[in-house]
Tab-separated table of C-alpha atoms in Angstrom:
chain	number	residue	atom	x	y	z
A	1	MET	CA	-0.355	0.041	-0.086
A	2	GLY	CA	1.191	3.277	-0.770
A	3	GLU	CA	0.650	6.694	1.714
A	4	ILE	CA	-1.887	9.632	1.016
A	5	THR	CA	-0.548	12.758	2.853
A	6	MET	CA	-2.561	15.721	3.047
A	7	PHE	CA	-1.686	19.390	3.924
A	8	LEU	CA	-3.555	22.145	5.362
A	9	LYS	CA	-2.856	25.334	3.211
A	10	SER	CA	-4.955	28.499	3.128
A	11	LYS	CA	-7.762	27.104	4.705
A	12	SER	CA	-7.817	24.490	1.492
A	13	VAL	CA	-6.999	20.887	1.708
A	14	CYS	CA	-4.011	19.637	-0.416
A	15	VAL	CA	-3.692	16.183	-1.558
A	16	ARG	CA	-0.569	14.381	-2.669
A	17	SER	CA	-0.295	10.584	-3.642
A	18	THR	CA	1.682	7.672	-5.352
A	19	ALA	CA	0.900	6.852	-9.082
A	20	ARG	CA	-1.381	3.639	-7.808
A	21	PHE	CA	-3.596	6.140	-5.964
A	22	GLN	CA	-4.158	8.478	-8.715
A	23	VAL	CA	-7.862	7.419	-10.008
A	24	ALA	CA	-8.953	6.714	-6.625
A	25	LEU	CA	-7.802	9.566	-4.911
A	26	LEU	CA	-9.057	12.277	-7.688
A	27	ALA	CA	-12.355	10.738	-7.509
A	28	ALA	CA	-12.343	10.663	-3.667
A	29	VAL	CA	-11.336	14.019	-3.078
A	30	GLY	CA	-13.375	15.988	-5.620
A	31	SER	CA	-13.347	19.377	-5.104
A	32	ALA	CA	-10.305	19.457	-2.836
A	33	LEU	CA	-7.084	21.577	-3.588
A	34	ALA	CA	-4.333	19.438	-4.754
A	35	CYS	CA	-0.803	20.079	-3.966
A	36	GLY	CA	1.344	21.024	-7.051
A	37	ASP	CA	4.405	23.505	-7.682
A	38	SER	CA	2.012	26.477	-7.831
A	39	ALA	CA	0.851	25.288	-4.157
A	40	GLY	CA	4.294	25.826	-2.966
A	41	LEU	CA	5.363	22.542	-2.601
A	42	ILE	CA	8.735	21.027	-3.309
A	43	ASP	CA	8.759	18.215	-5.779
A	44	ASP	CA	11.010	15.296	-4.017
A	45	GLY	CA	11.545	13.396	-7.177
A	46	GLU	CA	9.945	10.309	-6.062
A	47	PRO	CA	9.438	8.171	-9.197
A	48	ASN	CA	6.153	7.785	-10.691
A	49	GLU	CA	4.722	9.992	-7.938
A	50	ILE	CA	1.401	11.920	-9.123
A	51	GLU	CA	1.007	15.426	-8.373
A	52	ALA	CA	-2.077	17.830	-9.299
A	53	SER	CA	-1.895	21.671	-10.067
A	54	ALA	CA	-3.815	24.045	-7.865
A	55	LEU	CA	-7.828	23.830	-8.452
A	56	ALA	CA	-7.136	20.320	-10.597
A	57	SER	CA	-10.789	19.755	-9.719
A	58	ASP	CA	-11.996	22.403	-12.090
A	59	ARG	CA	-8.918	21.948	-14.796
A	60	THR	CA	-11.021	20.494	-17.881
A	61	PHE	CA	-10.314	22.821	-21.039
A	62	LEU	CA	-13.350	23.526	-23.180
A	63	GLN	CA	-12.885	23.795	-27.030
A	64	SER	CA	-14.613	26.666	-28.628
A	65	PRO	CA	-18.133	25.879	-29.983
A	66	THR	CA	-17.359	28.639	-32.547
A	67	ALA	CA	-16.018	28.323	-35.887
A	68	GLY	CA	-12.336	27.350	-35.894
A	69	HIS	CA	-13.077	25.472	-32.563
A	70	VAL	CA	-9.673	26.761	-30.786
A	71	LEU	CA	-8.722	25.336	-27.671
A	72	SER	CA	-5.575	26.805	-25.643
A	73	ILE	CA	-3.763	26.199	-22.493
A	74	GLU	CA	-0.818	27.353	-20.641
A	75	ALA	CA	1.861	24.864	-19.850
A	76	GLU	CA	1.928	25.300	-16.192
A	77	ASN	CA	-2.104	24.641	-16.061
A	78	PHE	CA	-1.819	20.652	-16.179
A	79	HIS	CA	-3.973	18.707	-14.450
A	80	THR	CA	-1.514	16.313	-13.215
A	81	LYS	CA	2.187	15.887	-13.515
A	82	LYS	CA	4.418	12.405	-12.832
A	83	THR	CA	7.834	12.081	-12.191
A	84	GLY	CA	9.899	9.511	-14.316
A	85	THR	CA	11.899	6.871	-13.104
A	86	THR	CA	14.851	8.740	-14.000
A	87	GLY	CA	14.197	11.199	-11.477
A	88	HIS	CA	13.046	13.587	-14.223
A	89	VAL	CA	10.262	15.841	-13.662
A	90	TRP	CA	8.337	19.039	-15.473
A	91	GLN	CA	8.845	21.917	-13.688
A	92	ALA	CA	8.282	25.657	-13.664
A	93	ALA	CA	10.782	28.043	-14.783
A	94	THR	CA	10.923	31.818	-15.612
A	95	ALA	CA	14.894	31.684	-17.232
A	96	LYS	CA	14.125	32.039	-20.615
A	97	ALA	CA	12.063	35.381	-21.342
A	98	GLY	CA	9.305	35.882	-23.771
A	99	TYR	CA	6.735	33.112	-22.383
A	100	SER	CA	2.894	33.743	-22.101
A	101	GLY	CA	1.455	33.095	-18.722
A	102	SER	CA	2.967	33.136	-15.444
A	103	VAL	CA	5.761	30.485	-16.345
A	104	TYR	CA	6.653	27.686	-18.974
A	105	MET	CA	7.426	24.157	-18.002
A	106	GLU	CA	10.824	22.492	-18.404
A	107	ALA	CA	12.023	18.628	-18.361
A	108	THR	CA	14.330	18.989	-15.453
A	109	PRO	CA	17.250	18.366	-14.978
A	110	ASN	CA	18.925	18.985	-18.228
A	111	SER	CA	21.154	16.448	-18.180
A	112	GLY	CA	21.362	14.833	-21.430
A	113	VAL	CA	18.988	12.307	-21.226
A	114	THR	CA	16.846	10.923	-23.886
A	115	ARG	CA	13.839	8.585	-23.165
A	116	ALA	CA	11.931	6.458	-25.718
A	117	PHE	CA	7.890	7.186	-25.713
A	118	ASP	CA	6.660	5.864	-22.070
A	119	VAL	CA	3.462	7.130	-20.516
A	120	VAL	CA	3.915	4.742	-17.639
A	121	ASN	CA	7.725	5.421	-16.691
A	122	SER	CA	8.654	8.860	-18.012
A	123	ALA	CA	8.116	12.325	-16.783
A	124	SER	CA	4.780	13.437	-17.984
A	125	MET	CA	2.210	16.471	-17.643
A	126	THR	CA	-1.652	15.495	-18.254
A	127	TYR	CA	-4.290	17.893	-19.562
A	128	ARG	CA	-7.984	17.280	-19.379
A	129	LEU	CA	-9.988	18.587	-22.620
A	130	ARG	CA	-13.097	18.448	-24.023
A	131	LEU	CA	-13.092	18.571	-27.537
A	132	VAL	CA	-16.498	19.356	-29.401
A	133	VAL	CA	-15.807	18.019	-33.088
A	134	ASP	CA	-14.723	15.076	-34.504
A	135	GLY	CA	-12.494	14.699	-37.921
A	136	PRO	CA	-8.829	16.380	-38.356
A	137	GLN	CA	-7.389	18.436	-35.887
A	138	PHE	CA	-4.317	20.429	-35.654
A	139	LEU	CA	-2.152	20.310	-32.330
A	140	TRP	CA	0.052	23.155	-31.813
A	141	ILE	CA	2.864	23.804	-29.117
A	142	ARG	CA	5.094	26.690	-28.332
A	143	SER	CA	8.325	25.968	-27.209
A	144	ALA	CA	12.093	26.829	-27.278
A	145	ALA	CA	14.885	24.645	-28.248
A	146	CYS	CA	18.320	25.712	-26.863
A	147	GLY	CA	20.141	22.887	-28.534
A	148	SER	CA	19.902	19.595	-30.273
A	149	THR	CA	20.224	17.391	-26.797
A	150	ASN	CA	16.589	19.037	-25.753
A	151	ASP	CA	14.509	20.019	-28.848
A	152	SER	CA	11.894	17.095	-29.063
A	153	VAL	CA	8.966	15.714	-26.939
A	154	HIS	CA	6.263	12.979	-27.076
A	155	VAL	CA	2.723	13.888	-27.181
A	156	ALA	CA	-0.299	11.487	-26.741
A	157	LEU	CA	-4.083	11.471	-26.436
A	158	ASN	CA	-5.704	8.998	-24.139
A	159	GLY	CA	-2.161	7.154	-23.836
A	160	VAL	CA	-2.150	6.690	-27.794
A	161	ALA	CA	0.796	8.515	-29.266
A	162	LEU	CA	0.088	11.591	-31.529
A	163	ALA	CA	3.807	12.300	-31.932
A	164	THR	CA	7.030	10.460	-30.530
A	165	ALA	CA	10.526	12.152	-30.525
A	166	TRP	CA	8.624	15.356	-32.163
A	167	ALA	CA	11.631	17.720	-32.770
A	168	THR	CA	10.965	21.428	-32.804
A	169	PRO	CA	12.713	24.414	-34.594
A	170	LEU	CA	16.214	24.945	-33.145
A	171	GLY	CA	17.799	28.654	-32.264
A	172	CYS	CA	16.445	28.989	-28.460
A	173	THR	CA	13.563	31.303	-29.485
A	174	TRP	CA	10.084	30.642	-28.590
A	175	THR	CA	8.612	28.994	-31.737
A	176	TRP	CA	5.424	27.111	-32.992
A	177	ALA	CA	5.216	23.800	-34.365
A	178	LYS	CA	2.471	21.469	-35.463
A	179	LYS	CA	1.133	18.126	-36.023
A	180	SER	CA	-2.185	16.894	-37.312
A	181	PHE	CA	-4.383	14.014	-36.140
A	182	VAL	CA	-8.156	12.733	-36.505
A	183	VAL	CA	-10.553	12.333	-33.507
A	184	ALA	CA	-13.112	10.000	-33.964
A	185	ASN	CA	-15.435	10.767	-31.052
A	186	PRO	CA	-15.487	14.170	-29.472
A	187	GLY	CA	-16.009	14.546	-25.774
A	188	TYR	CA	-13.831	14.368	-22.610
A	189	GLN	CA	-9.974	13.335	-23.427
A	190	GLU	CA	-6.499	13.614	-21.663
A	191	LEU	CA	-3.466	14.842	-23.555
A	192	GLN	CA	-0.178	13.947	-22.238
A	193	ILE	CA	3.155	15.831	-22.778
A	194	VAL	CA	5.682	13.030	-22.056
A	195	MET	CA	9.569	13.815	-21.830
A	196	HIS	CA	11.671	12.674	-24.577
A	197	LYS	CA	14.713	14.817	-24.344
A	198	ASP	CA	15.112	16.672	-21.012
A	199	GLY	CA	15.529	20.642	-21.003
A	200	PHE	CA	12.839	20.774	-23.402
A	201	LYS	CA	10.787	23.664	-22.569
A	202	LEU	CA	7.092	23.963	-23.373
A	203	ASP	CA	5.260	27.324	-22.810
A	204	LYS	CA	1.613	26.785	-24.397
A	205	ILE	CA	-0.575	24.148	-26.367
A	206	VAL	CA	-3.304	24.997	-28.798
A	207	VAL	CA	-5.716	22.800	-30.507
A	208	THR	CA	-7.875	23.597	-33.587
A	209	ASP	CA	-9.873	22.176	-36.355
A	210	ASN	CA	-8.711	24.851	-38.541
A	211	PRO	CA	-5.946	24.180	-41.189
A	212	ASN	CA	-5.690	27.704	-41.989
A	213	PHE	CA	-5.400	29.057	-38.273
A	214	THR	CA	-1.434	29.767	-37.273
A	215	PRO	CA	-0.900	31.027	-33.926
A	216	ILE	CA	1.358	34.090	-33.543
A	217	GLY	CA	3.468	35.808	-30.641
A	218	LEU	CA	1.876	34.355	-27.368
A	219	GLY	CA	-1.040	32.635	-29.161
A	220	PRO	CA	-4.423	32.980	-28.060
A	221	ALA	CA	-5.885	33.563	-24.531
A	222	GLU	CA	-6.355	30.409	-22.485
A	223	SER	CA	-9.623	28.645	-22.921
A	224	ALA	CA	-12.484	28.558	-20.320
A	225	ARG	CA	-12.560	25.678	-17.856
A	226	ILE	CA	-15.437	23.339	-17.217
A	227	PRO	CA	-15.992	21.141	-14.250
A	228	VAL	CA	-14.127	17.531	-14.493
A	229	GLU	CA	-16.166	14.483	-14.996
A	230	PRO	CA	-15.232	11.316	-12.819
A	231	SER	CA	-12.061	10.049	-14.079
A	232	PRO	CA	-13.366	7.118	-16.000
A	233	ALA	CA	-15.023	9.460	-18.386
A	234	TYR	CA	-11.769	10.364	-19.874
A	235	GLY	CA	-9.881	7.773	-22.425
A	236	LEU	CA	-13.524	6.228	-22.615
A	237	ARG	CA	-15.833	8.576	-24.763
A	238	GLY	CA	-13.132	9.961	-27.149
A	239	SER	CA	-11.056	8.429	-29.536
A	240	VAL	CA	-8.091	8.880	-31.993
A	241	THR	CA	-7.733	7.314	-35.104
A	242	GLY	CA	-5.400	8.094	-38.454
A	243	LEU	CA	-2.750	10.010	-36.787
A	244	VAL	CA	-0.537	11.986	-39.499
A	245	SER	CA	2.461	14.113	-38.877
A	246	GLY	CA	2.252	17.643	-39.778
A	247	THR	CA	4.871	20.205	-40.272
């Protein structure tokens, strides 16, 4: 059995657990405030530990129902993040100027490690989404690659790889990169950002069904959030087919 530790911060209950308790814990605590970096906790680097961001109980991002169907997320507003078995973890950072939001997220430590696609054992962040349309979709990420040893990342939807070893433009400037995929059924989904090379810097995530949409600068404002459905809804109500790499 693992341990569940609860902290009292700002008159709200914070909850931390090991990976095996993730689903049961999130279902049990409901509206409790969960402990993430933004709540002031220090990550202790335990492998496969799950941490939830502040206000995680209201972190389902809604794709816009209007034309273009844009969904935009600041990278630091993950629902949960997990420390990998190598001790790597996605951490909030501010050293690289020009980011959107309050911080960006970086796969740390930057020690030259590369990991194959592995949503179970690698450092990852999970974002809960509600997609409102099926068919072709386009995933954009805003990132900064400051060298060939930290220029790529893995991305999955409901545990299924959307992009593996996705290499983004070099140059150590914030740039946008795109992949395309097809959603068979809209609804609640979980998007996972998984470490490929440590040192990768992620600032923002955008999803749209408009092939002519290209984010510029800091990108669109973050999307509205709606209440989370029980955990079993994720990965069951939506599916992904016909994955196609974009440019």
